[in-house]
Amino acid sequence: MPETTHATSTVVPALPALSAQAERLIELGVHESAGLPAAELRAFAAAAEAPVAGDSALLAVHPGQVPASALAPLLRREGKAGFVVTDMTDVDLFAPLDTVVLPDAPLYLLTGLDRGDRMAGWSPNEALPALTAEARTPLLLTKGIHWVMQQPAVLERNHCFMTIGSRRRKANGALDARTPALWISNGTGRDGRERRDAPKVGWCWAGNRHTWLGFASATSRRVQHP
């Protein structure tokens, strides 16, 4: 197992208040894509805000309500729109691992978010059991997108992250070797020069290590009822 590193970590900016997150989702039309009234998002955020005061939480829309392909283009960085790499046309088939239990609700909260900088240089195959041992749950791809959507500064050069809670299963039940991630395009290859510095949804092999990719995780997923 690689050594855990701390020296290269940077401070991850705090999330906005839940009410502000709700307004951001409404502004981007996420509620419409998810088939949810704007009033429902506002009511959920208002009811949840008081219990998590002082504890930064992410307002999450259940992945069954709106797919990654619809969320990625809503990301923005330096005026550039987010995108999914061209060789990941099956991005919406990346589903939660069997060990990831989601609330049975269209909206829920993710708390204790961590970008996983300390695991930069690890492979997904190495990081998953380590996170499990720490009672942390890996982020889904859609939740990683939500995080960057609400706080674009969480995606930094040399400090980006993987979302290994989402994997695709093959017809025989085995896991596809690809693991999804979010990083910043260099504008090379098929990305196109016009996409340099844009937020990018891509993938890496489960057995490969990358010094610039951490492993995003959370401590809990929970529902606060209005």
mmCIF file of N, CA and C in Angstrom, residues 106-211:
data_model
loop_
_atom_site.group_PDB
_atom_site.id
_atom_site.type_symbol
_atom_site.label_atom_id
_atom_site.label_comp_id
_atom_site.label_asym_id
_atom_site.label_seq_id
_atom_site.Cartn_x
_atom_site.Cartn_y
_atom_site.Cartn_z
ATOM 1 N N PRO A 106 -35.481 11.487 -3.207
ATOM 2 C CA PRO A 106 -34.929 12.245 -4.337
ATOM 3 C C PRO A 106 -33.844 13.227 -3.932
ATOM 4 N N LEU A 107 -33.865 13.673 -2.668
ATOM 5 C CA LEU A 107 -32.880 14.623 -2.167
ATOM 6 C C LEU A 107 -32.283 14.103 -0.868
ATOM 7 N N TYR A 108 -30.999 14.309 -0.698
ATOM 8 C CA TYR A 108 -30.367 13.926 0.556
ATOM 9 C C TYR A 108 -29.108 14.762 0.763
ATOM 10 N N LEU A 109 -28.461 14.574 1.904
ATOM 11 C CA LEU A 109 -27.263 15.328 2.250
ATOM 12 C C LEU A 109 -26.049 14.416 2.283
ATOM 13 N N LEU A 110 -24.923 14.947 1.861
ATOM 14 C CA LEU A 110 -23.630 14.289 2.010
ATOM 15 C C LEU A 110 -22.809 15.133 2.975
ATOM 16 N N THR A 111 -22.286 14.515 4.017
ATOM 17 C CA THR A 111 -21.512 15.255 5.007
ATOM 18 C C THR A 111 -20.093 14.708 5.099
ATOM 19 N N GLY A 112 -19.220 15.522 5.672
ATOM 20 C CA GLY A 112 -17.836 15.107 5.866
ATOM 21 C C GLY A 112 -17.091 14.888 4.573
ATOM 22 N N LEU A 113 -17.311 15.747 3.575
ATOM 23 C CA LEU A 113 -16.652 15.573 2.282
ATOM 24 C C LEU A 113 -15.137 15.755 2.393
ATOM 25 N N ASP A 114 -14.418 14.921 1.660
ATOM 26 C CA ASP A 114 -12.966 14.988 1.627
ATOM 27 C C ASP A 114 -12.517 14.667 0.209
ATOM 28 N N ARG A 115 -11.629 15.489 -0.324
ATOM 29 C CA ARG A 115 -11.156 15.293 -1.693
ATOM 30 C C ARG A 115 -10.170 14.133 -1.803
ATOM 31 N N GLY A 116 -9.615 13.719 -0.687
ATOM 32 C CA GLY A 116 -8.722 12.559 -0.695
ATOM 33 C C GLY A 116 -7.326 12.835 -1.205
ATOM 34 N N ASP A 117 -6.853 14.083 -1.018
ATOM 35 C CA ASP A 117 -5.502 14.425 -1.465
ATOM 36 C C ASP A 117 -4.447 13.495 -0.872
ATOM 37 N N ARG A 118 -4.660 13.056 0.342
ATOM 38 C CA ARG A 118 -3.655 12.241 1.035
ATOM 39 C C ARG A 118 -3.451 10.891 0.352
ATOM 40 N N MET A 119 -4.408 10.493 -0.498
ATOM 41 C CA MET A 119 -4.279 9.225 -1.211
ATOM 42 C C MET A 119 -3.815 9.414 -2.650
ATOM 43 N N ALA A 120 -3.427 10.632 -3.000
ATOM 44 C CA ALA A 120 -2.890 10.854 -4.344
ATOM 45 C C ALA A 120 -1.697 9.924 -4.540
ATOM 46 N N GLY A 121 -1.641 9.279 -5.676
ATOM 47 C CA GLY A 121 -0.592 8.304 -5.924
ATOM 48 C C GLY A 121 -1.025 6.879 -5.626
ATOM 49 N N TRP A 122 -2.240 6.709 -5.122
ATOM 50 C CA TRP A 122 -2.805 5.379 -4.893
ATOM 51 C C TRP A 122 -3.615 4.989 -6.134
ATOM 52 N N SER A 123 -3.891 3.717 -6.264
ATOM 53 C CA SER A 123 -4.798 3.245 -7.313
ATOM 54 C C SER A 123 -6.199 3.114 -6.708
ATOM 55 N N PRO A 124 -7.236 3.132 -7.524
ATOM 56 C CA PRO A 124 -8.586 2.892 -7.009
ATOM 57 C C PRO A 124 -8.697 1.564 -6.261
ATOM 58 N N ASN A 125 -8.035 0.533 -6.771
ATOM 59 C CA ASN A 125 -8.081 -0.762 -6.095
ATOM 60 C C ASN A 125 -7.474 -0.714 -4.704
ATOM 61 N N GLU A 126 -6.518 0.180 -4.493
ATOM 62 C CA GLU A 126 -5.897 0.338 -3.184
ATOM 63 C C GLU A 126 -6.715 1.267 -2.288
ATOM 64 N N ALA A 127 -7.320 2.286 -2.884
ATOM 65 C CA ALA A 127 -8.019 3.296 -2.096
ATOM 66 C C ALA A 127 -9.348 2.803 -1.530
ATOM 67 N N LEU A 128 -10.083 2.003 -2.292
ATOM 68 C CA LEU A 128 -11.421 1.596 -1.847
ATOM 69 C C LEU A 128 -11.401 0.847 -0.511
ATOM 70 N N PRO A 129 -10.589 -0.183 -0.333
ATOM 71 C CA PRO A 129 -10.590 -0.860 0.967
ATOM 72 C C PRO A 129 -10.093 0.032 2.105
ATOM 73 N N ALA A 130 -9.194 0.970 1.790
ATOM 74 C CA ALA A 130 -8.706 1.880 2.826
ATOM 75 C C ALA A 130 -9.819 2.815 3.289
ATOM 76 N N LEU A 131 -10.610 3.327 2.362
ATOM 77 C CA LEU A 131 -11.733 4.189 2.721
ATOM 78 C C LEU A 131 -12.767 3.412 3.530
ATOM 79 N N THR A 132 -13.024 2.188 3.115
ATOM 80 C CA THR A 132 -13.983 1.337 3.825
ATOM 81 C C THR A 132 -13.528 1.100 5.257
ATOM 82 N N ALA A 133 -12.236 0.865 5.446
ATOM 83 C CA ALA A 133 -11.692 0.631 6.788
ATOM 84 C C ALA A 133 -11.818 1.852 7.670
ATOM 85 N N GLU A 134 -11.871 3.022 7.054
ATOM 86 C CA GLU A 134 -12.012 4.277 7.797
ATOM 87 C C GLU A 134 -13.483 4.671 7.979
ATOM 88 N N ALA A 135 -14.399 3.802 7.577
ATOM 89 C CA ALA A 135 -15.837 4.074 7.639
ATOM 90 C C ALA A 135 -16.208 5.298 6.804
ATOM 91 N N ARG A 136 -15.488 5.466 5.699
ATOM 92 C CA ARG A 136 -15.825 6.527 4.756
ATOM 93 C C ARG A 136 -16.433 5.886 3.512
ATOM 94 N N THR A 137 -17.294 6.624 2.834
ATOM 95 C CA THR A 137 -17.962 6.104 1.654
ATOM 96 C C THR A 137 -17.511 6.885 0.420
ATOM 97 N N PRO A 138 -17.080 6.189 -0.640
ATOM 98 C CA PRO A 138 -16.596 6.893 -1.829
ATOM 99 C C PRO A 138 -17.725 7.624 -2.535
ATOM 100 N N LEU A 139 -17.396 8.774 -3.089
ATOM 101 C CA LEU A 139 -18.409 9.549 -3.796
ATOM 102 C C LEU A 139 -18.786 8.898 -5.121
ATOM 103 N N LEU A 140 -20.041 9.041 -5.489
ATOM 104 C CA LEU A 140 -20.498 8.672 -6.826
ATOM 105 C C LEU A 140 -20.068 9.765 -7.799
ATOM 106 N N LEU A 141 -20.029 9.438 -9.075
ATOM 107 C CA LEU A 141 -19.679 10.428 -10.080
ATOM 108 C C LEU A 141 -20.637 11.620 -10.037
ATOM 109 N N THR A 142 -21.933 11.356 -9.969
ATOM 110 C CA THR A 142 -22.893 12.464 -9.953
ATOM 111 C C THR A 142 -22.698 13.367 -8.733
ATOM 112 N N LYS A 143 -22.262 12.779 -7.622
ATOM 113 C CA LYS A 143 -22.049 13.597 -6.422
ATOM 114 C C LYS A 143 -20.769 14.409 -6.519
ATOM 115 N N GLY A 144 -19.772 13.854 -7.200
ATOM 116 C CA GLY A 144 -18.571 14.640 -7.459
ATOM 117 C C GLY A 144 -18.896 15.838 -8.330
ATOM 118 N N ILE A 145 -19.758 15.624 -9.318
ATOM 119 C CA ILE A 145 -20.190 16.726 -10.186
ATOM 120 C C ILE A 145 -20.966 17.759 -9.368
ATOM 121 N N HIS A 146 -21.856 17.290 -8.497
ATOM 122 C CA HIS A 146 -22.590 18.216 -7.632
ATOM 123 C C HIS A 146 -21.626 19.078 -6.818
ATOM 124 N N TRP A 147 -20.592 18.442 -6.282
ATOM 125 C CA TRP A 147 -19.635 19.166 -5.438
ATOM 126 C C TRP A 147 -18.956 20.285 -6.222
ATOM 127 N N VAL A 148 -18.458 19.974 -7.416
ATOM 128 C CA VAL A 148 -17.792 20.974 -8.240
ATOM 129 C C VAL A 148 -18.787 22.024 -8.726
ATOM 130 N N MET A 149 -20.006 21.611 -8.953
ATOM 131 C CA MET A 149 -21.046 22.544 -9.362
ATOM 132 C C MET A 149 -21.277 23.615 -8.296
ATOM 133 N N GLN A 150 -21.282 23.179 -7.039
ATOM 134 C CA GLN A 150 -21.530 24.101 -5.932
ATOM 135 C C GLN A 150 -20.274 24.858 -5.501
ATOM 136 N N GLN A 151 -19.116 24.241 -5.681
ATOM 137 C CA GLN A 151 -17.862 24.871 -5.274
ATOM 138 C C GLN A 151 -16.790 24.560 -6.329
ATOM 139 N N PRO A 152 -16.765 25.337 -7.436
ATOM 140 C CA PRO A 152 -15.832 25.060 -8.530
ATOM 141 C C PRO A 152 -14.371 25.016 -8.093
ATOM 142 N N ALA A 153 -14.031 25.754 -7.033
ATOM 143 C CA ALA A 153 -12.634 25.817 -6.595
ATOM 144 C C ALA A 153 -12.132 24.503 -6.009
ATOM 145 N N VAL A 154 -13.048 23.548 -5.776
ATOM 146 C CA VAL A 154 -12.614 22.255 -5.246
ATOM 147 C C VAL A 154 -11.801 21.477 -6.288
ATOM 148 N N LEU A 155 -11.925 21.871 -7.553
ATOM 149 C CA LEU A 155 -11.161 21.249 -8.631
ATOM 150 C C LEU A 155 -9.967 22.150 -8.927
ATOM 151 N N GLU A 156 -8.765 21.687 -8.586
ATOM 152 C CA GLU A 156 -7.549 22.464 -8.761
ATOM 153 C C GLU A 156 -6.554 21.713 -9.633
ATOM 154 N N ARG A 157 -5.696 22.447 -10.300
ATOM 155 C CA ARG A 157 -4.591 21.819 -11.011
ATOM 156 C C ARG A 157 -3.768 21.018 -10.010
ATOM 157 N N ASN A 158 -3.477 19.781 -10.338
ATOM 158 C CA ASN A 158 -2.697 18.863 -9.495
ATOM 159 C C ASN A 158 -3.432 18.399 -8.245
ATOM 160 N N HIS A 159 -4.685 18.814 -8.071
ATOM 161 C CA HIS A 159 -5.484 18.374 -6.925
ATOM 162 C C HIS A 159 -6.909 18.105 -7.395
ATOM 163 N N CYS A 160 -7.069 17.096 -8.219
ATOM 164 C CA CYS A 160 -8.386 16.698 -8.701
ATOM 165 C C CYS A 160 -8.748 15.368 -8.043
ATOM 166 N N PHE A 161 -9.843 14.747 -8.424
ATOM 167 C CA PHE A 161 -10.253 13.561 -7.668
ATOM 168 C C PHE A 161 -11.021 12.537 -8.488
ATOM 169 N N MET A 162 -10.989 11.316 -7.976
ATOM 170 C CA MET A 162 -11.737 10.211 -8.550
ATOM 171 C C MET A 162 -13.021 9.992 -7.753
ATOM 172 N N THR A 163 -13.989 9.376 -8.383
ATOM 173 C CA THR A 163 -15.289 9.095 -7.746
ATOM 174 C C THR A 163 -15.566 7.602 -7.902
ATOM 175 N N ILE A 164 -14.867 6.821 -7.096
ATOM 176 C CA ILE A 164 -14.859 5.371 -7.286
ATOM 177 C C ILE A 164 -16.071 4.662 -6.692
ATOM 178 N N GLY A 165 -17.037 5.432 -6.187
ATOM 179 C CA GLY A 165 -18.287 4.819 -5.752
ATOM 180 C C GLY A 165 -19.145 4.405 -6.933
ATOM 181 N N SER A 166 -18.819 4.926 -8.115
ATOM 182 C CA SER A 166 -19.549 4.582 -9.345
ATOM 183 C C SER A 166 -18.702 3.660 -10.210
ATOM 184 N N ARG A 167 -19.252 2.527 -10.585
ATOM 185 C CA ARG A 167 -18.576 1.598 -11.488
ATOM 186 C C ARG A 167 -19.596 0.992 -12.452
ATOM 187 N N ARG A 168 -19.125 0.579 -13.583
ATOM 188 C CA ARG A 168 -19.992 -0.108 -14.540
ATOM 189 C C ARG A 168 -19.763 -1.609 -14.455
ATOM 190 N N ARG A 169 -20.841 -2.357 -14.496
ATOM 191 C CA ARG A 169 -20.729 -3.821 -14.487
ATOM 192 C C ARG A 169 -20.870 -4.361 -15.910
ATOM 193 N N LYS A 170 -20.061 -5.353 -16.202
ATOM 194 C CA LYS A 170 -20.146 -6.030 -17.495
ATOM 195 C C LYS A 170 -21.318 -7.013 -17.481
ATOM 196 N N ALA A 171 -21.612 -7.575 -18.636
ATOM 197 C CA ALA A 171 -22.729 -8.519 -18.742
ATOM 198 C C ALA A 171 -22.526 -9.736 -17.848
ATOM 199 N N ASN A 172 -21.265 -10.104 -17.605
ATOM 200 C CA ASN A 172 -20.989 -11.276 -16.760
ATOM 201 C C ASN A 172 -20.955 -10.943 -15.267
ATOM 202 N N GLY A 173 -21.240 -9.676 -14.923
ATOM 203 C CA GLY A 173 -21.274 -9.266 -13.524
ATOM 204 C C GLY A 173 -19.980 -8.703 -12.999
ATOM 205 N N ALA A 174 -18.875 -8.873 -13.718
ATOM 206 C CA ALA A 174 -17.584 -8.325 -13.290
ATOM 207 C C ALA A 174 -17.563 -6.814 -13.492
ATOM 208 N N LEU A 175 -16.729 -6.149 -12.711
ATOM 209 C CA LEU A 175 -16.623 -4.699 -12.838
ATOM 210 C C LEU A 175 -15.780 -4.318 -14.052
ATOM 211 N N ASP A 176 -16.249 -3.341 -14.788
ATOM 212 C CA ASP A 176 -15.451 -2.719 -15.836
ATOM 213 C C ASP A 176 -14.209 -2.128 -15.160
ATOM 214 N N ALA A 177 -13.069 -2.194 -15.803
ATOM 215 C CA ALA A 177 -11.816 -1.741 -15.188
ATOM 216 C C ALA A 177 -11.694 -0.224 -15.120
ATOM 217 N N ARG A 178 -12.613 0.503 -15.743
ATOM 218 C CA ARG A 178 -12.544 1.959 -15.702
ATOM 219 C C ARG A 178 -13.165 2.510 -14.413
ATOM 220 N N THR A 179 -12.582 3.585 -13.911
ATOM 221 C CA THR A 179 -13.128 4.271 -12.740
ATOM 222 C C THR A 179 -13.261 5.753 -13.083
ATOM 223 N N PRO A 180 -14.410 6.371 -12.823
ATOM 224 C CA PRO A 180 -14.626 7.760 -13.222
ATOM 225 C C PRO A 180 -13.888 8.757 -12.336
ATOM 226 N N ALA A 181 -13.608 9.912 -12.919
ATOM 227 C CA ALA A 181 -12.885 10.959 -12.203
ATOM 228 C C ALA A 181 -13.255 12.325 -12.771
ATOM 229 N N LEU A 182 -12.951 13.366 -11.994
ATOM 230 C CA LEU A 182 -13.120 14.743 -12.459
ATOM 231 C C LEU A 182 -11.780 15.448 -12.389
ATOM 232 N N TRP A 183 -11.403 16.080 -13.507
ATOM 233 C CA TRP A 183 -10.184 16.873 -13.501
ATOM 234 C C TRP A 183 -10.315 18.021 -14.483
ATOM 235 N N ILE A 184 -9.202 18.682 -14.779
ATOM 236 C CA ILE A 184 -9.207 19.883 -15.606
ATOM 237 C C ILE A 184 -8.535 19.572 -16.934
ATOM 238 N N SER A 185 -9.208 19.885 -18.013
ATOM 239 C CA SER A 185 -8.675 19.580 -19.341
ATOM 240 C C SER A 185 -7.453 20.438 -19.661
ATOM 241 N N ASN A 186 -6.484 19.815 -20.326
ATOM 242 C CA ASN A 186 -5.320 20.547 -20.839
ATOM 243 C C ASN A 186 -5.544 21.021 -22.271
ATOM 244 N N GLY A 187 -6.714 20.696 -22.815
ATOM 245 C CA GLY A 187 -7.009 21.126 -24.180
ATOM 246 C C GLY A 187 -6.224 20.379 -25.241
ATOM 247 N N THR A 188 -5.795 19.173 -24.903
ATOM 248 C CA THR A 188 -5.018 18.390 -25.862
ATOM 249 C C THR A 188 -5.860 17.255 -26.444
ATOM 250 N N GLY A 189 -5.362 16.650 -27.512
ATOM 251 C CA GLY A 189 -6.029 15.497 -28.101
ATOM 252 C C GLY A 189 -7.468 15.784 -28.498
ATOM 253 N N ARG A 190 -8.329 14.817 -28.199
ATOM 254 C CA ARG A 190 -9.726 14.931 -28.611
ATOM 255 C C ARG A 190 -10.521 15.943 -27.801
ATOM 256 N N ASP A 191 -9.953 16.433 -26.677
ATOM 257 C CA ASP A 191 -10.644 17.473 -25.912
ATOM 258 C C ASP A 191 -10.823 18.725 -26.769
ATOM 259 N N GLY A 192 -9.788 19.080 -27.525
ATOM 260 C CA GLY A 192 -9.819 20.299 -28.326
ATOM 261 C C GLY A 192 -9.261 21.483 -27.554
ATOM 262 N N ARG A 193 -8.488 22.335 -28.225
ATOM 263 C CA ARG A 193 -7.845 23.469 -27.564
ATOM 264 C C ARG A 193 -8.838 24.410 -26.913
ATOM 265 N N GLU A 194 -10.038 24.495 -27.484
ATOM 266 C CA GLU A 194 -11.047 25.400 -26.934
ATOM 267 C C GLU A 194 -11.523 24.958 -25.555
ATOM 268 N N ARG A 195 -11.236 23.725 -25.177
ATOM 269 C CA ARG A 195 -11.670 23.219 -23.873
ATOM 270 C C ARG A 195 -10.568 23.273 -22.814
ATOM 271 N N ARG A 196 -9.451 23.863 -23.120
ATOM 272 C CA ARG A 196 -8.387 23.972 -22.120
ATOM 273 C C ARG A 196 -8.927 24.682 -20.886
ATOM 274 N N ASP A 197 -8.652 24.134 -19.727
ATOM 275 C CA ASP A 197 -9.070 24.653 -18.407
ATOM 276 C C ASP A 197 -10.527 24.354 -18.071
ATOM 277 N N ALA A 198 -11.226 23.613 -18.924
ATOM 278 C CA ALA A 198 -12.620 23.251 -18.634
ATOM 279 C C ALA A 198 -12.675 22.069 -17.668
ATOM 280 N N PRO A 199 -13.733 21.979 -16.837
ATOM 281 C CA PRO A 199 -13.915 20.799 -15.984
ATOM 282 C C PRO A 199 -14.242 19.589 -16.853
ATOM 283 N N LYS A 200 -13.655 18.464 -16.518
ATOM 284 C CA LYS A 200 -13.729 17.299 -17.391
ATOM 285 C C LYS A 200 -14.097 16.040 -16.613
ATOM 286 N N VAL A 201 -15.053 15.292 -17.124
ATOM 287 C CA VAL A 201 -15.387 13.974 -16.581
ATOM 288 C C VAL A 201 -14.698 12.941 -17.449
ATOM 289 N N GLY A 202 -13.823 12.164 -16.825
ATOM 290 C CA GLY A 202 -13.092 11.141 -17.562
ATOM 291 C C GLY A 202 -12.982 9.864 -16.751
ATOM 292 N N TRP A 203 -12.005 9.060 -17.081
ATOM 293 C CA TRP A 203 -11.843 7.787 -16.379
ATOM 294 C C TRP A 203 -10.374 7.396 -16.324
ATOM 295 N N CYS A 204 -10.056 6.508 -15.386
ATOM 296 C CA CYS A 204 -8.720 5.923 -15.241
ATOM 297 C C CYS A 204 -8.888 4.437 -14.954
ATOM 298 N N TRP A 205 -7.846 3.665 -15.211
ATOM 299 C CA TRP A 205 -7.905 2.241 -14.910
ATOM 300 C C TRP A 205 -7.859 2.013 -13.407
ATOM 301 N N ALA A 206 -8.578 1.008 -12.941
ATOM 302 C CA ALA A 206 -8.687 0.734 -11.506
ATOM 303 C C ALA A 206 -7.359 0.350 -10.866
ATOM 304 N N GLY A 207 -6.415 -0.127 -11.655
ATOM 305 C CA GLY A 207 -5.135 -0.540 -11.095
ATOM 306 C C GLY A 207 -4.035 0.492 -11.239
ATOM 307 N N ASN A 208 -4.334 1.631 -11.860
ATOM 308 C CA ASN A 208 -3.313 2.649 -12.109
ATOM 309 C C ASN A 208 -3.261 3.708 -11.012
ATOM 310 N N ARG A 209 -2.072 4.290 -10.820
ATOM 311 C CA ARG A 209 -1.868 5.348 -9.832
ATOM 312 C C ARG A 209 -1.609 6.679 -10.538
ATOM 313 N N HIS A 210 -2.143 7.748 -9.958
ATOM 314 C CA HIS A 210 -1.949 9.086 -10.510
ATOM 315 C C HIS A 210 -1.672 10.051 -9.358
ATOM 316 N N THR A 211 -0.564 10.758 -9.435
ATOM 317 C CA THR A 211 -0.159 11.635 -8.328
ATOM 318 C C THR A 211 -1.052 12.865 -8.181
#
